[in-house]
Amino acid sequence: MKFKLLYFGELRTNPKKRSQHIANIRMQFHPQLKKLVEHSPWNNLQKYMMPNPVKSPISTKHIGGIDWNPIITPNLKLLAELDITMMHPEIVGLARADVDNRMKTLLDALRCPQNEHEIGENTPRNIGAIYTLLDDDHLVTKISVNTSHLLSPELFGKKVSDEGEDKIFMLIDVRVRVEEGNLENLPFMV
């Protein structure tokens, strides 16, 4: 099973307000993942996405007054492989293109927060459950990253570079793998 996630914005390596920066990135993925679970086979899991469901392969987490719905969880025995295309305005090969630390920030944004300190103060608390790709980043078994120079000065009607803050466009191909078959993850073996 495969699907794509898109991101356009900053991807800082060591931001001063790290939890808020990660929360901002996470909130770009939330509507995409929420839309994903409306479609088969993910929609079969929606009945489990609530606090304290009976016999749930999905573990809705309640952290900091927010319900978090990861879609790839250990209970469901699903794993993720990520193929990332990262386009940025910097010239490829310059020291500013800090790929490894940017990937750390991205992986933190793709997973559920582990405690209240990782939520970010501006995370909306009145939109219902927030969807994340991963319960935890240990469920990622493969990452490949292709970087390229973003040649367009504008993307999606927004400037790529504003006052020293460079924006990145990422296309993330997610391949879902089943670690161990069971009745709940049978539809994902396609």
PDB file of C-alpha atoms in Angstrom:
ATOM      1  CA  MET A   1       0.000   0.000   0.000  1.00  0.00           C
ATOM      2  CA  LYS A   2       1.356   3.398  -1.015  1.00  0.00           C
ATOM      3  CA  PHE A   3       0.331   7.023  -0.676  1.00  0.00           C
ATOM      4  CA  LYS A   4       1.981  10.455  -0.824  1.00  0.00           C
ATOM      5  CA  LEU A   5       2.265  13.331   1.624  1.00  0.00           C
ATOM      6  CA  LEU A   6       3.226  16.880   0.656  1.00  0.00           C
ATOM      7  CA  TYR A   7       4.964  19.557   2.688  1.00  0.00           C
ATOM      8  CA  PHE A   8       5.825  23.145   1.846  1.00  0.00           C
ATOM      9  CA  GLY A   9       7.413  25.363   4.464  1.00  0.00           C
ATOM     10  CA  GLU A  10      10.414  25.730   6.680  1.00  0.00           C
ATOM     11  CA  LEU A  11      12.293  22.696   7.888  1.00  0.00           C
ATOM     12  CA  ARG A  12      14.753  24.048  10.428  1.00  0.00           C
ATOM     13  CA  THR A  13      17.555  22.027  11.943  1.00  0.00           C
ATOM     14  CA  ASN A  14      17.792  23.647  15.393  1.00  0.00           C
ATOM     15  CA  PRO A  15      14.892  26.052  15.905  1.00  0.00           C
ATOM     16  CA  LYS A  16      14.654  28.045  19.143  1.00  0.00           C
ATOM     17  CA  LYS A  17      11.097  26.824  19.748  1.00  0.00           C
ATOM     18  CA  ARG A  18      11.588  23.270  18.496  1.00  0.00           C
ATOM     19  CA  SER A  19       8.265  21.843  19.733  1.00  0.00           C
ATOM     20  CA  GLN A  20       6.275  24.636  18.061  1.00  0.00           C
ATOM     21  CA  HIS A  21       8.208  24.293  14.798  1.00  0.00           C
ATOM     22  CA  ILE A  22       7.537  20.544  14.742  1.00  0.00           C
ATOM     23  CA  ALA A  23       3.865  21.158  15.604  1.00  0.00           C
ATOM     24  CA  ASN A  24       3.562  23.536  12.626  1.00  0.00           C
ATOM     25  CA  ILE A  25       4.945  20.846  10.314  1.00  0.00           C
ATOM     26  CA  ARG A  26       2.722  18.183  11.902  1.00  0.00           C
ATOM     27  CA  MET A  27      -0.348  20.331  11.253  1.00  0.00           C
ATOM     28  CA  GLN A  28       0.384  20.359   7.495  1.00  0.00           C
ATOM     29  CA  PHE A  29       0.246  16.555   7.487  1.00  0.00           C
ATOM     30  CA  HIS A  30      -2.889  16.298   9.678  1.00  0.00           C
ATOM     31  CA  PRO A  31      -5.500  17.238   6.994  1.00  0.00           C
ATOM     32  CA  GLN A  32      -3.849  14.935   4.455  1.00  0.00           C
ATOM     33  CA  LEU A  33      -3.898  11.977   6.866  1.00  0.00           C
ATOM     34  CA  LYS A  34      -7.432  12.788   7.996  1.00  0.00           C
ATOM     35  CA  LYS A  35      -8.514  12.624   4.343  1.00  0.00           C
ATOM     36  CA  LEU A  36      -6.585   9.359   3.876  1.00  0.00           C
ATOM     37  CA  VAL A  37      -8.548   7.548   6.615  1.00  0.00           C
ATOM     38  CA  GLU A  38     -11.793   8.396   4.829  1.00  0.00           C
ATOM     39  CA  HIS A  39     -10.765   5.972   2.064  1.00  0.00           C
ATOM     40  CA  SER A  40     -10.442   2.206   1.964  1.00  0.00           C
ATOM     41  CA  PRO A  41      -8.794   0.338   3.607  1.00  0.00           C
ATOM     42  CA  TRP A  42      -8.052   3.007   6.228  1.00  0.00           C
ATOM     43  CA  ASN A  43     -11.745   3.799   6.781  1.00  0.00           C
ATOM     44  CA  ASN A  44     -12.174   0.319   8.316  1.00  0.00           C
ATOM     45  CA  LEU A  45     -10.015   1.508  11.210  1.00  0.00           C
ATOM     46  CA  GLN A  46     -12.007   4.637  12.069  1.00  0.00           C
ATOM     47  CA  LYS A  47     -14.186   2.732  14.539  1.00  0.00           C
ATOM     48  CA  TYR A  48     -11.050   2.160  16.595  1.00  0.00           C
ATOM     49  CA  MET A  49      -9.918   5.792  16.531  1.00  0.00           C
ATOM     50  CA  MET A  50     -11.431   7.000  19.755  1.00  0.00           C
ATOM     51  CA  PRO A  51     -10.273   7.103  23.358  1.00  0.00           C
ATOM     52  CA  ASN A  52     -10.455   3.701  25.109  1.00  0.00           C
ATOM     53  CA  PRO A  53     -12.013   1.609  22.325  1.00  0.00           C
ATOM     54  CA  VAL A  54     -12.579  -2.085  22.879  1.00  0.00           C
ATOM     55  CA  LYS A  55     -10.001  -4.367  21.180  1.00  0.00           C
ATOM     56  CA  SER A  56      -8.384  -1.604  19.183  1.00  0.00           C
ATOM     57  CA  PRO A  57      -5.398  -2.065  16.885  1.00  0.00           C
ATOM     58  CA  ILE A  58      -5.086   1.743  16.883  1.00  0.00           C
ATOM     59  CA  SER A  59      -4.033   3.431  20.070  1.00  0.00           C
ATOM     60  CA  THR A  60      -5.563   6.878  20.294  1.00  0.00           C
ATOM     61  CA  LYS A  61      -3.270   8.738  22.646  1.00  0.00           C
ATOM     62  CA  HIS A  62      -4.493  11.495  24.915  1.00  0.00           C
ATOM     63  CA  ILE A  63      -1.583  13.877  25.513  1.00  0.00           C
ATOM     64  CA  GLY A  64      -1.860  17.479  26.630  1.00  0.00           C
ATOM     65  CA  GLY A  65      -5.648  17.558  26.309  1.00  0.00           C
ATOM     66  CA  ILE A  66      -5.518  16.430  22.657  1.00  0.00           C
ATOM     67  CA  ASP A  67      -6.418  13.079  21.106  1.00  0.00           C
ATOM     68  CA  TRP A  68      -3.751  11.851  18.679  1.00  0.00           C
ATOM     69  CA  ASN A  69      -4.529   9.210  16.043  1.00  0.00           C
ATOM     70  CA  PRO A  70      -1.422   7.628  14.549  1.00  0.00           C
ATOM     71  CA  ILE A  71      -2.242   5.494  11.525  1.00  0.00           C
ATOM     72  CA  ILE A  72       0.868   3.296  11.550  1.00  0.00           C
ATOM     73  CA  THR A  73       1.064   1.623  14.944  1.00  0.00           C
ATOM     74  CA  PRO A  74       2.764  -1.369  16.565  1.00  0.00           C
ATOM     75  CA  ASN A  75      -0.674  -2.788  17.491  1.00  0.00           C
ATOM     76  CA  LEU A  76      -1.593  -2.939  13.814  1.00  0.00           C
ATOM     77  CA  LYS A  77       1.803  -4.508  12.975  1.00  0.00           C
ATOM     78  CA  LEU A  78       2.431  -1.935  10.240  1.00  0.00           C
ATOM     79  CA  LEU A  79       5.778  -0.445   9.228  1.00  0.00           C
ATOM     80  CA  ALA A  80       6.639   2.484   6.959  1.00  0.00           C
ATOM     81  CA  GLU A  81       9.201   3.016   4.240  1.00  0.00           C
ATOM     82  CA  LEU A  82       9.736   6.647   3.219  1.00  0.00           C
ATOM     83  CA  ASP A  83      11.052   7.866  -0.116  1.00  0.00           C
ATOM     84  CA  ILE A  84      11.529  11.633   0.225  1.00  0.00           C
ATOM     85  CA  THR A  85      12.125  14.170  -2.514  1.00  0.00           C
ATOM     86  CA  MET A  86      13.287  17.400  -0.873  1.00  0.00           C
ATOM     87  CA  MET A  87      13.567  20.498  -3.025  1.00  0.00           C
ATOM     88  CA  HIS A  88      15.085  23.640  -1.557  1.00  0.00           C
ATOM     89  CA  PRO A  89      16.320  27.005  -2.862  1.00  0.00           C
ATOM     90  CA  GLU A  90      19.884  26.397  -1.670  1.00  0.00           C
ATOM     91  CA  ILE A  91      22.444  25.211  -4.155  1.00  0.00           C
ATOM     92  CA  VAL A  92      22.869  21.462  -3.716  1.00  0.00           C
ATOM     93  CA  GLY A  93      26.187  20.659  -2.035  1.00  0.00           C
ATOM     94  CA  LEU A  94      26.398  23.778   0.164  1.00  0.00           C
ATOM     95  CA  ALA A  95      26.859  23.346   3.906  1.00  0.00           C
ATOM     96  CA  ARG A  96      23.516  25.069   4.608  1.00  0.00           C
ATOM     97  CA  ALA A  97      21.645  22.097   3.112  1.00  0.00           C
ATOM     98  CA  ASP A  98      21.820  20.141   6.398  1.00  0.00           C
ATOM     99  CA  VAL A  99      19.936  17.033   5.254  1.00  0.00           C
ATOM    100  CA  ASP A 100      20.477  14.732   8.259  1.00  0.00           C
ATOM    101  CA  ASN A 101      19.232  17.226  10.851  1.00  0.00           C
ATOM    102  CA  ARG A 102      16.311  18.198   8.634  1.00  0.00           C
ATOM    103  CA  MET A 103      15.320  14.521   8.456  1.00  0.00           C
ATOM    104  CA  LYS A 104      15.397  14.333  12.266  1.00  0.00           C
ATOM    105  CA  THR A 105      12.994  17.286  12.427  1.00  0.00           C
ATOM    106  CA  LEU A 106      10.755  15.694   9.789  1.00  0.00           C
ATOM    107  CA  LEU A 107      10.614  12.328  11.572  1.00  0.00           C
ATOM    108  CA  ASP A 108       9.657  14.071  14.818  1.00  0.00           C
ATOM    109  CA  ALA A 109       6.829  15.836  12.950  1.00  0.00           C
ATOM    110  CA  LEU A 110       5.537  12.591  11.414  1.00  0.00           C
ATOM    111  CA  ARG A 111       5.110  10.877  14.791  1.00  0.00           C
ATOM    112  CA  CYS A 112       2.825  11.468  17.759  1.00  0.00           C
ATOM    113  CA  PRO A 113       4.213  13.661  20.488  1.00  0.00           C
ATOM    114  CA  GLN A 114       5.517  11.502  23.316  1.00  0.00           C
ATOM    115  CA  ASN A 115       4.699  13.990  26.098  1.00  0.00           C
ATOM    116  CA  GLU A 116       3.149  17.428  26.666  1.00  0.00           C
ATOM    117  CA  HIS A 117       6.460  19.224  26.055  1.00  0.00           C
ATOM    118  CA  GLU A 118       6.499  18.029  22.432  1.00  0.00           C
ATOM    119  CA  ILE A 119       3.040  19.380  21.521  1.00  0.00           C
ATOM    120  CA  GLY A 120       3.765  23.045  20.825  1.00  0.00           C
ATOM    121  CA  GLU A 121       1.892  25.895  22.435  1.00  0.00           C
ATOM    122  CA  ASN A 122      -0.076  26.893  19.313  1.00  0.00           C
ATOM    123  CA  THR A 123      -1.343  23.407  18.478  1.00  0.00           C
ATOM    124  CA  PRO A 124      -5.131  23.704  18.017  1.00  0.00           C
ATOM    125  CA  ARG A 125      -7.093  21.982  20.750  1.00  0.00           C
ATOM    126  CA  ASN A 126     -10.589  22.405  19.322  1.00  0.00           C
ATOM    127  CA  ILE A 127     -10.396  20.534  15.997  1.00  0.00           C
ATOM    128  CA  GLY A 128     -10.918  17.007  17.298  1.00  0.00           C
ATOM    129  CA  ALA A 129      -8.311  14.294  17.045  1.00  0.00           C
ATOM    130  CA  ILE A 130      -5.073  15.116  15.237  1.00  0.00           C
ATOM    131  CA  TYR A 131      -3.783  12.493  12.818  1.00  0.00           C
ATOM    132  CA  THR A 132      -0.126  11.582  12.587  1.00  0.00           C
ATOM    133  CA  LEU A 133       1.560   9.119  10.264  1.00  0.00           C
ATOM    134  CA  LEU A 134       3.466   7.242  12.946  1.00  0.00           C
ATOM    135  CA  ASP A 135       2.943   6.199  16.523  1.00  0.00           C
ATOM    136  CA  ASP A 136       6.726   6.414  16.873  1.00  0.00           C
ATOM    137  CA  ASP A 137       9.579   6.819  14.405  1.00  0.00           C
ATOM    138  CA  HIS A 138      10.970   3.346  15.197  1.00  0.00           C
ATOM    139  CA  LEU A 139       8.252   2.086  12.812  1.00  0.00           C
ATOM    140  CA  VAL A 140      10.215   3.513   9.870  1.00  0.00           C
ATOM    141  CA  THR A 141      12.326   0.732   8.382  1.00  0.00           C
ATOM    142  CA  LYS A 142      13.697   2.557   5.340  1.00  0.00           C
ATOM    143  CA  ILE A 143      14.361   6.167   4.377  1.00  0.00           C
ATOM    144  CA  SER A 144      15.721   7.428   1.099  1.00  0.00           C
ATOM    145  CA  VAL A 145      16.229  11.129   0.451  1.00  0.00           C
ATOM    146  CA  ASN A 146      16.732  12.807  -2.888  1.00  0.00           C
ATOM    147  CA  THR A 147      17.622  16.504  -2.678  1.00  0.00           C
ATOM    148  CA  SER A 148      17.334  18.931  -5.525  1.00  0.00           C
ATOM    149  CA  HIS A 149      17.487  22.642  -6.198  1.00  0.00           C
ATOM    150  CA  LEU A 150      14.038  24.287  -6.250  1.00  0.00           C
ATOM    151  CA  LEU A 151      14.198  26.583  -9.243  1.00  0.00           C
ATOM    152  CA  SER A 152      10.834  28.315  -8.909  1.00  0.00           C
ATOM    153  CA  PRO A 153      10.759  31.573  -6.883  1.00  0.00           C
ATOM    154  CA  GLU A 154       7.131  30.799  -5.972  1.00  0.00           C
ATOM    155  CA  LEU A 155       5.276  27.635  -5.117  1.00  0.00           C
ATOM    156  CA  PHE A 156       1.549  27.351  -4.351  1.00  0.00           C
ATOM    157  CA  GLY A 157       1.317  31.148  -4.567  1.00  0.00           C
ATOM    158  CA  LYS A 158       3.901  31.599  -1.788  1.00  0.00           C
ATOM    159  CA  LYS A 159       7.460  32.874  -2.038  1.00  0.00           C
ATOM    160  CA  VAL A 160      10.104  30.202  -1.625  1.00  0.00           C
ATOM    161  CA  SER A 161      12.554  32.555   0.091  1.00  0.00           C
ATOM    162  CA  ASP A 162      11.460  35.303   2.494  1.00  0.00           C
ATOM    163  CA  GLU A 163      13.897  37.375   4.562  1.00  0.00           C
ATOM    164  CA  GLY A 164      16.458  34.620   4.972  1.00  0.00           C
ATOM    165  CA  GLU A 165      13.909  31.906   5.735  1.00  0.00           C
ATOM    166  CA  ASP A 166      14.056  29.350   2.970  1.00  0.00           C
ATOM    167  CA  LYS A 167      11.090  27.099   2.380  1.00  0.00           C
ATOM    168  CA  ILE A 168      11.334  23.511   1.303  1.00  0.00           C
ATOM    169  CA  PHE A 169       8.983  21.487  -0.853  1.00  0.00           C
ATOM    170  CA  MET A 170       8.847  17.790  -0.025  1.00  0.00           C
ATOM    171  CA  LEU A 171       7.063  14.922  -1.656  1.00  0.00           C
ATOM    172  CA  ILE A 172       7.014  11.950   0.699  1.00  0.00           C
ATOM    173  CA  ASP A 173       6.137   8.582  -0.796  1.00  0.00           C
ATOM    174  CA  VAL A 174       4.941   6.350   2.031  1.00  0.00           C
ATOM    175  CA  ARG A 175       4.976   2.605   1.503  1.00  0.00           C
ATOM    176  CA  VAL A 176       3.127   0.717   4.220  1.00  0.00           C
ATOM    177  CA  ARG A 177       4.409  -2.770   4.951  1.00  0.00           C
ATOM    178  CA  VAL A 178       2.815  -5.424   7.132  1.00  0.00           C
ATOM    179  CA  GLU A 179       5.231  -6.783   9.719  1.00  0.00           C
ATOM    180  CA  GLU A 180       3.026  -9.692  10.764  1.00  0.00           C
ATOM    181  CA  GLY A 181      -0.371 -10.558   9.314  1.00  0.00           C
ATOM    182  CA  ASN A 182      -3.539 -10.435  11.427  1.00  0.00           C
ATOM    183  CA  LEU A 183      -7.239  -9.806  10.785  1.00  0.00           C
ATOM    184  CA  GLU A 184      -6.984  -6.042  11.337  1.00  0.00           C
ATOM    185  CA  ASN A 185      -4.124  -5.482   8.887  1.00  0.00           C
ATOM    186  CA  LEU A 186      -5.260  -7.945   6.198  1.00  0.00           C
ATOM    187  CA  PRO A 187      -6.475  -5.118   3.867  1.00  0.00           C
ATOM    188  CA  PHE A 188      -2.972  -3.571   3.921  1.00  0.00           C
ATOM    189  CA  MET A 189      -1.292  -6.656   2.444  1.00  0.00           C
ATOM    190  CA  VAL A 190      -2.198  -5.533  -1.081  1.00  0.00           C
TER     191      VAL A 190
END
